XYZ file of C-alpha atoms in Angstrom:
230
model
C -22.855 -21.319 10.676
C -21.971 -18.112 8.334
C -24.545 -18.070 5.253
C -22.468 -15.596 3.671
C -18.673 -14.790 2.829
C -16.683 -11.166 2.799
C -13.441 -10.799 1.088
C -11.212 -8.411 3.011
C -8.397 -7.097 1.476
C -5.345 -5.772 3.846
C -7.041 -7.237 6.474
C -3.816 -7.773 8.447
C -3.450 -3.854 8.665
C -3.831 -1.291 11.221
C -7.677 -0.769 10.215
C -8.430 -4.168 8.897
C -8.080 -5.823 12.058
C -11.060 -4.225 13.108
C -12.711 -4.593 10.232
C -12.146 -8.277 10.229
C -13.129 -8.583 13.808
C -16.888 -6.842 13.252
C -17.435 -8.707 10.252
C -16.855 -11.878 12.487
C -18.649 -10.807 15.481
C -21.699 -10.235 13.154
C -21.704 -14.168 11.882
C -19.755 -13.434 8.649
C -17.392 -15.951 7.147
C -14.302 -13.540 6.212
C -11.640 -14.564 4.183
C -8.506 -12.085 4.465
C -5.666 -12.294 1.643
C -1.883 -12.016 3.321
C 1.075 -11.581 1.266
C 3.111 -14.254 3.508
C 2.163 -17.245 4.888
C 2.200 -17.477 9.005
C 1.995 -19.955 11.938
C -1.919 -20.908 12.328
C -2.786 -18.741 8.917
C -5.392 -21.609 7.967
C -9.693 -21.551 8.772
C -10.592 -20.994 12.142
C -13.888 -22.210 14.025
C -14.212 -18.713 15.060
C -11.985 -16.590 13.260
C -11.011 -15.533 9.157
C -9.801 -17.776 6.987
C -6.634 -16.540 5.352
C -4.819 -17.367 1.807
C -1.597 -16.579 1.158
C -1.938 -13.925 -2.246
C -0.387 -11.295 -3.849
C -2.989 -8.961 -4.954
C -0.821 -7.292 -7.135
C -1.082 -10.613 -9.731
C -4.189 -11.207 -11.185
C -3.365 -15.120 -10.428
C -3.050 -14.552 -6.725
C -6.458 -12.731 -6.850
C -7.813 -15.178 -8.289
C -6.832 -17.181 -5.800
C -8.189 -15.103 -3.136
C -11.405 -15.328 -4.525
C -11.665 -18.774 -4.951
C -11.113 -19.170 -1.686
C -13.388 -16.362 -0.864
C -15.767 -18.453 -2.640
C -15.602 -21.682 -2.686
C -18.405 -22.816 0.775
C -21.277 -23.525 -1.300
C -23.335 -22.764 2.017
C -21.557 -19.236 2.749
C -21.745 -17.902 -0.933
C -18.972 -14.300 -1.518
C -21.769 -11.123 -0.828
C -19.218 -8.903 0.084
C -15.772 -7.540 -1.049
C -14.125 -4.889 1.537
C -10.746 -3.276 -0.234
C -8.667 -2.182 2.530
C -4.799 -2.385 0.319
C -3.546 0.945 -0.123
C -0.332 2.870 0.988
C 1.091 6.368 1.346
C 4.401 8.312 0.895
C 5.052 11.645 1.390
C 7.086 13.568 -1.251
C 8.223 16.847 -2.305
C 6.174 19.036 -4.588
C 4.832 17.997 -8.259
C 8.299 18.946 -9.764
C 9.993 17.714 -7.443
C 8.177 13.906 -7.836
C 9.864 11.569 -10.067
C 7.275 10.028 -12.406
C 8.518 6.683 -10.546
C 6.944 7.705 -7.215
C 3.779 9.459 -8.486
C 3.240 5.710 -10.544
C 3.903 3.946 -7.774
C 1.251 5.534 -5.418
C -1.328 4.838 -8.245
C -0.528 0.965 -8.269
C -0.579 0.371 -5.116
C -3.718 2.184 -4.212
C -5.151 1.018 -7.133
C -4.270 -1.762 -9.039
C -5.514 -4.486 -6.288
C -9.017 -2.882 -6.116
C -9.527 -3.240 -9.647
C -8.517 -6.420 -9.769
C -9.941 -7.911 -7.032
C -13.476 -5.981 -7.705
C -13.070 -7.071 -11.467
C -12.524 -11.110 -10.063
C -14.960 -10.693 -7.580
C -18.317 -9.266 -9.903
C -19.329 -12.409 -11.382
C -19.272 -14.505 -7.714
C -21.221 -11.498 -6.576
C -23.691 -11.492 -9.393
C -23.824 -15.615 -9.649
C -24.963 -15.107 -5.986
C -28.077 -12.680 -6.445
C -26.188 -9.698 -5.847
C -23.969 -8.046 -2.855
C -21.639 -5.176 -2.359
C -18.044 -3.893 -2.864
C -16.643 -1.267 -0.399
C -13.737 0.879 -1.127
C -11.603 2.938 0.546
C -10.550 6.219 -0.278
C -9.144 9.080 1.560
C -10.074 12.682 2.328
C -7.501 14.077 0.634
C -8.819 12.726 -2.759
C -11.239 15.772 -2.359
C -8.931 18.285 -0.164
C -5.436 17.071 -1.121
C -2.463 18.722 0.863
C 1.104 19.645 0.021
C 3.494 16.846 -0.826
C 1.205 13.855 -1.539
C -0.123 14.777 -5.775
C 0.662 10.810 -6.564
C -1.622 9.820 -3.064
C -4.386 12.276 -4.117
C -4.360 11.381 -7.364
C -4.668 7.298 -6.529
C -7.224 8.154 -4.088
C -9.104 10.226 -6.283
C -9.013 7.377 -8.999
C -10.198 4.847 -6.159
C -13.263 7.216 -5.784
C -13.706 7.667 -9.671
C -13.513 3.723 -9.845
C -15.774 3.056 -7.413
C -18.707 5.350 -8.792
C -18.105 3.337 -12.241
C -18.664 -0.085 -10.306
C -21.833 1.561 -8.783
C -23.621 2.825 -12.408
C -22.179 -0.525 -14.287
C -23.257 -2.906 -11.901
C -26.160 -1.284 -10.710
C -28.817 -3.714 -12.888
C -27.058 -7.250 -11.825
C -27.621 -6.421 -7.851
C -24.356 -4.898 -7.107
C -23.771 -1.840 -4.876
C -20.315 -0.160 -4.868
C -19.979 2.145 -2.249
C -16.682 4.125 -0.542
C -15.485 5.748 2.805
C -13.049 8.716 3.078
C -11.431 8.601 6.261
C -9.031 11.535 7.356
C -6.230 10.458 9.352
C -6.672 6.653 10.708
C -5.138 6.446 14.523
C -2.841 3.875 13.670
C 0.288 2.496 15.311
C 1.990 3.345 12.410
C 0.540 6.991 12.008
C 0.974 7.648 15.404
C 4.813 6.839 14.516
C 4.698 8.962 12.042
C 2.935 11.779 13.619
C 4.553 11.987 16.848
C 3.830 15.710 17.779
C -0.231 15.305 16.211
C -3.479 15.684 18.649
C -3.967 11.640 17.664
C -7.667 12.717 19.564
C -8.588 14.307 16.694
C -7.674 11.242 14.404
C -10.359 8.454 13.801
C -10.250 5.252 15.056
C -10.072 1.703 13.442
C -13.172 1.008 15.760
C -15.300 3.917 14.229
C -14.495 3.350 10.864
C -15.292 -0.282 10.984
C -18.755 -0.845 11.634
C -19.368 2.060 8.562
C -17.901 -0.441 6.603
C -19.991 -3.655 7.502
C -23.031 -1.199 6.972
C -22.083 -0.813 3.263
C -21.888 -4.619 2.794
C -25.017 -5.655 4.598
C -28.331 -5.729 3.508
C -29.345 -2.539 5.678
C -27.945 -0.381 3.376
C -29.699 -2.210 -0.009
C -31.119 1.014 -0.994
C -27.639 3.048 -1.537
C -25.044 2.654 -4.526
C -22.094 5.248 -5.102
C -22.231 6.831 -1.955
C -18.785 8.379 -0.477
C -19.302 8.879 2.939
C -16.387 10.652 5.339
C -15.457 9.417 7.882
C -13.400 12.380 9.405
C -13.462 12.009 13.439
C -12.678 15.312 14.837
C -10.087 16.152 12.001
Protein backbone atom coordinates (compact mmCIF):
# COMPACT_ATOMS: atom_id res chain seq x y z
CA UNK A 1 0.00 0.00 0.00
CA UNK A 2 1.20 3.76 -0.98
CA UNK A 3 2.09 5.71 2.41
CA UNK A 4 2.18 8.77 0.52
CA UNK A 5 0.15 10.81 -2.22
CA UNK A 6 1.53 13.13 -5.35
CA UNK A 7 -0.68 15.53 -7.05
CA UNK A 8 0.13 15.66 -10.75
CA UNK A 9 -1.08 18.29 -12.66
CA UNK A 10 -1.45 17.73 -16.69
CA UNK A 11 -0.79 14.40 -16.07
CA UNK A 12 -2.73 13.28 -19.16
CA UNK A 13 -0.04 15.14 -21.36
CA UNK A 14 2.72 14.20 -23.54
CA UNK A 15 5.29 14.35 -20.47
CA UNK A 16 2.95 13.57 -17.68
CA UNK A 17 2.31 10.20 -18.73
CA UNK A 18 5.63 9.39 -17.81
CA UNK A 19 5.69 11.20 -15.01
CA UNK A 20 2.63 9.50 -13.70
CA UNK A 21 3.93 6.13 -14.61
CA UNK A 22 7.45 6.54 -12.39
CA UNK A 23 5.68 7.97 -9.64
CA UNK A 24 3.55 4.67 -9.69
CA UNK A 25 6.23 2.28 -10.36
CA UNK A 26 7.99 3.75 -7.24
CA UNK A 27 4.80 2.84 -4.77
CA UNK A 28 3.29 6.38 -4.94
CA UNK A 29 -0.42 6.95 -4.76
CA UNK A 30 -0.86 9.69 -7.68
CA UNK A 31 -3.80 11.52 -8.15
CA UNK A 32 -3.91 13.29 -11.74
CA UNK A 33 -6.57 16.23 -12.33
CA UNK A 34 -8.34 15.90 -16.06
CA UNK A 35 -10.42 18.55 -17.41
CA UNK A 36 -13.10 15.86 -18.77
CA UNK A 37 -14.34 12.99 -17.37
CA UNK A 38 -13.50 9.46 -19.33
CA UNK A 39 -14.45 5.73 -19.48
CA UNK A 40 -12.56 3.97 -16.36
CA UNK A 41 -11.28 7.68 -15.04
CA UNK A 42 -11.97 6.40 -11.33
CA UNK A 43 -9.00 4.70 -8.60
CA UNK A 44 -7.17 1.96 -9.87
CA UNK A 45 -5.50 -1.03 -7.82
CA UNK A 46 -2.48 -0.22 -9.72
CA UNK A 47 -2.79 2.88 -11.45
CA UNK A 48 -3.66 7.06 -10.62
CA UNK A 49 -6.61 8.04 -9.39
CA UNK A 50 -8.13 10.79 -11.48
CA UNK A 51 -10.77 13.77 -10.67
CA UNK A 52 -12.40 15.50 -13.07
CA UNK A 53 -11.10 19.57 -12.37
CA UNK A 54 -10.56 22.59 -13.94
CA UNK A 55 -7.48 24.03 -12.57
CA UNK A 56 -8.19 27.21 -13.86
CA UNK A 57 -11.10 27.65 -10.83
CA UNK A 58 -9.93 27.80 -7.56
CA UNK A 59 -13.12 25.42 -6.72
CA UNK A 60 -11.98 22.70 -9.05
CA UNK A 61 -8.52 22.88 -7.33
CA UNK A 62 -9.81 22.52 -4.49
CA UNK A 63 -11.27 19.70 -5.51
CA UNK A 64 -8.22 18.18 -6.80
CA UNK A 65 -6.70 18.44 -3.65
CA UNK A 66 -9.16 17.01 -1.64
CA UNK A 67 -8.98 14.23 -3.48
CA UNK A 68 -5.28 14.39 -3.53
CA UNK A 69 -5.74 14.24 0.07
CA UNK A 70 -8.22 12.71 1.47
CA UNK A 71 -6.40 8.58 2.34
CA UNK A 72 -5.62 9.25 5.81
CA UNK A 73 -2.93 6.36 5.32
CA UNK A 74 -1.29 7.95 2.01
CA UNK A 75 -1.12 11.63 3.35
CA UNK A 76 -0.39 14.59 -0.07
CA UNK A 77 3.88 14.91 0.16
CA UNK A 78 4.11 15.89 -3.20
CA UNK A 79 2.64 18.36 -5.80
CA UNK A 80 4.18 17.93 -9.52
CA UNK A 81 2.78 21.04 -11.87
CA UNK A 82 2.95 19.79 -15.28
CA UNK A 83 -0.20 22.48 -16.92
CA UNK A 84 1.33 24.82 -19.17
CA UNK A 85 0.97 25.64 -22.98
CA UNK A 86 2.72 27.44 -25.82
CA UNK A 87 1.93 29.59 -28.93
CA UNK A 88 4.08 31.00 -31.21
CA UNK A 89 3.53 34.66 -32.29
CA UNK A 90 4.94 37.45 -34.12
CA UNK A 91 7.27 39.93 -32.51
CA UNK A 92 6.44 42.14 -29.22
CA UNK A 93 4.56 44.71 -31.46
CA UNK A 94 3.16 42.58 -33.28
CA UNK A 95 1.43 40.57 -29.98
CA UNK A 96 -1.91 41.67 -29.02
CA UNK A 97 -1.98 42.21 -25.25
CA UNK A 98 -4.74 39.30 -25.52
CA UNK A 99 -2.16 36.66 -26.50
CA UNK A 100 0.81 37.81 -24.36
CA UNK A 101 -2.11 37.52 -21.20
CA UNK A 102 -3.12 34.50 -22.24
CA UNK A 103 0.31 32.68 -22.20
CA UNK A 104 0.73 34.05 -18.59
CA UNK A 105 -2.62 32.34 -17.36
CA UNK A 106 -2.23 29.41 -18.61
CA UNK A 107 1.31 28.79 -17.60
CA UNK A 108 0.64 30.29 -14.55
CA UNK A 109 -2.43 30.70 -12.96
CA UNK A 110 -2.95 26.75 -12.14
CA UNK A 111 0.49 26.55 -10.41
CA UNK A 112 -0.33 29.18 -8.12
CA UNK A 113 -3.33 27.95 -7.32
CA UNK A 114 -2.83 24.58 -6.93
CA UNK A 115 0.65 25.23 -4.91
CA UNK A 116 -1.34 27.91 -2.83
CA UNK A 117 -4.29 24.87 -2.05
CA UNK A 118 -1.82 22.41 -1.69
CA UNK A 119 0.77 24.23 1.26
CA UNK A 120 -1.26 23.65 4.20
CA UNK A 121 -1.91 19.57 3.31
CA UNK A 122 1.82 19.64 2.78
CA UNK A 123 2.68 21.38 5.98
CA UNK A 124 -0.32 19.51 8.13
CA UNK A 125 1.70 16.43 6.91
CA UNK A 126 5.33 17.26 8.29
CA UNK A 127 6.46 18.71 5.22
CA UNK A 128 7.02 17.59 1.34
CA UNK A 129 7.76 19.18 -1.95
CA UNK A 130 6.29 21.12 -4.93
CA UNK A 131 7.94 20.73 -8.40
CA UNK A 132 7.49 23.12 -11.17
CA UNK A 133 8.06 23.27 -14.52
CA UNK A 134 9.58 25.85 -16.42
CA UNK A 135 11.25 26.10 -19.69
CA UNK A 136 14.66 27.02 -21.07
CA UNK A 137 13.63 29.76 -22.76
CA UNK A 138 12.62 31.58 -19.49
CA UNK A 139 16.49 32.17 -19.33
CA UNK A 140 17.41 32.17 -23.28
CA UNK A 141 14.07 33.22 -24.80
CA UNK A 142 13.89 33.12 -28.73
CA UNK A 143 12.09 35.16 -31.36
CA UNK A 144 8.31 35.05 -31.39
CA UNK A 145 7.40 33.59 -27.96
CA UNK A 146 7.85 37.25 -25.32
CA UNK A 147 4.25 36.12 -23.66
CA UNK A 148 5.86 32.16 -23.26
CA UNK A 149 9.14 33.58 -21.85
CA UNK A 150 7.66 35.84 -19.85
CA UNK A 151 5.08 33.03 -18.13
CA UNK A 152 7.93 30.80 -17.87
CA UNK A 153 10.09 33.20 -16.37
CA UNK A 154 7.27 34.06 -13.76
CA UNK A 155 6.88 30.15 -13.12
CA UNK A 156 10.65 30.26 -12.16
CA UNK A 157 10.29 33.61 -10.12
CA UNK A 158 7.24 31.84 -8.34
CA UNK A 159 8.79 28.93 -7.58
CA UNK A 160 11.99 30.50 -5.81
CA UNK A 161 9.27 32.51 -3.61
CA UNK A 162 7.60 29.06 -2.56
CA UNK A 163 11.20 27.83 -1.76
CA UNK A 164 12.35 31.04 0.76
CA UNK A 165 8.51 31.29 2.19
CA UNK A 166 8.05 27.85 2.91
CA UNK A 167 11.38 26.96 3.69
CA UNK A 168 10.74 26.90 7.85
CA UNK A 169 7.31 24.69 7.68
CA UNK A 170 9.27 21.66 5.74
CA UNK A 171 8.50 22.60 2.27
CA UNK A 172 10.92 22.41 -0.69
CA UNK A 173 9.96 24.09 -4.01
CA UNK A 174 12.09 23.15 -6.63
CA UNK A 175 11.88 23.52 -10.81
CA UNK A 176 13.14 21.84 -14.11
CA UNK A 177 13.84 23.69 -17.41
CA UNK A 178 13.53 21.39 -20.12
CA UNK A 179 14.43 22.53 -23.79
CA UNK A 180 12.36 21.02 -26.33
CA UNK A 181 10.20 17.89 -24.91
CA UNK A 182 10.03 14.99 -27.83
CA UNK A 183 6.48 14.98 -27.89
CA UNK A 184 3.90 13.70 -30.35
CA UNK A 185 2.72 16.95 -30.56
CA UNK A 186 6.20 18.75 -31.00
CA UNK A 187 7.26 16.36 -33.30
CA UNK A 188 4.01 17.63 -35.30
CA UNK A 189 5.01 20.72 -34.98
CA UNK A 190 8.59 20.38 -35.78
CA UNK A 191 8.52 18.20 -38.66
CA UNK A 192 11.94 19.10 -40.33
CA UNK A 193 13.82 19.21 -36.38
CA UNK A 194 16.77 16.57 -35.39
CA UNK A 195 13.88 15.25 -32.66
CA UNK A 196 17.49 13.30 -31.39
CA UNK A 197 18.52 16.25 -30.03
CA UNK A 198 15.12 16.86 -28.14
CA UNK A 199 14.63 15.31 -24.57
CA UNK A 200 12.54 12.70 -23.78
CA UNK A 201 9.42 12.31 -21.46
CA UNK A 202 11.46 9.28 -20.02
CA UNK A 203 14.56 11.48 -19.05
CA UNK A 204 12.79 14.19 -17.71
CA UNK A 205 10.66 12.09 -15.49
CA UNK A 206 12.61 10.41 -13.01
CA UNK A 207 14.35 14.27 -12.40
CA UNK A 208 11.10 15.01 -11.33
CA UNK A 209 10.30 12.15 -8.75
CA UNK A 210 13.90 13.06 -7.40
CA UNK A 211 12.65 16.57 -6.44
CA UNK A 212 9.62 15.11 -4.58
CA UNK A 213 11.30 12.33 -2.70
CA UNK A 214 13.07 12.38 0.31
CA UNK A 215 16.59 11.92 -1.51
CA UNK A 216 16.71 15.25 -2.40
CA UNK A 217 15.63 16.73 1.42
CA UNK A 218 18.64 18.80 1.44
CA UNK A 219 17.79 21.12 -1.79
CA UNK A 220 15.10 24.05 -2.02
CA UNK A 221 14.99 26.55 -5.11
CA UNK A 222 17.02 24.68 -7.31
CA UNK A 223 16.34 25.07 -11.29
CA UNK A 224 17.89 22.35 -12.83
CA UNK A 225 17.94 21.96 -16.98
CA UNK A 226 17.08 19.46 -18.35
CA UNK A 227 18.33 20.17 -21.99
CA UNK A 228 19.11 16.62 -23.78
CA UNK A 229 21.38 17.29 -26.58
CA UNK A 230 19.64 20.71 -27.47
Amino acid sequence: MADRSVLVTGGTGGLGGAVTAAFVQAGWRVVVPQRESATGAGPAASGPVRVTADLMDPAGVERAVRAADDDPAAPLRAVVNLVGGYASGGRVHETPVEEFERMLSINLRPTYLVTQAALPHLIAAGGGAVVCVSSRAALAPFPGAAGYATAKAAVLAFANAVAVEYRASGVRCNTVLPSVIDTPANRAAQPGADHRRWVTPAEIAPVIRFFASDDSAPTSGAAVPVYGRA
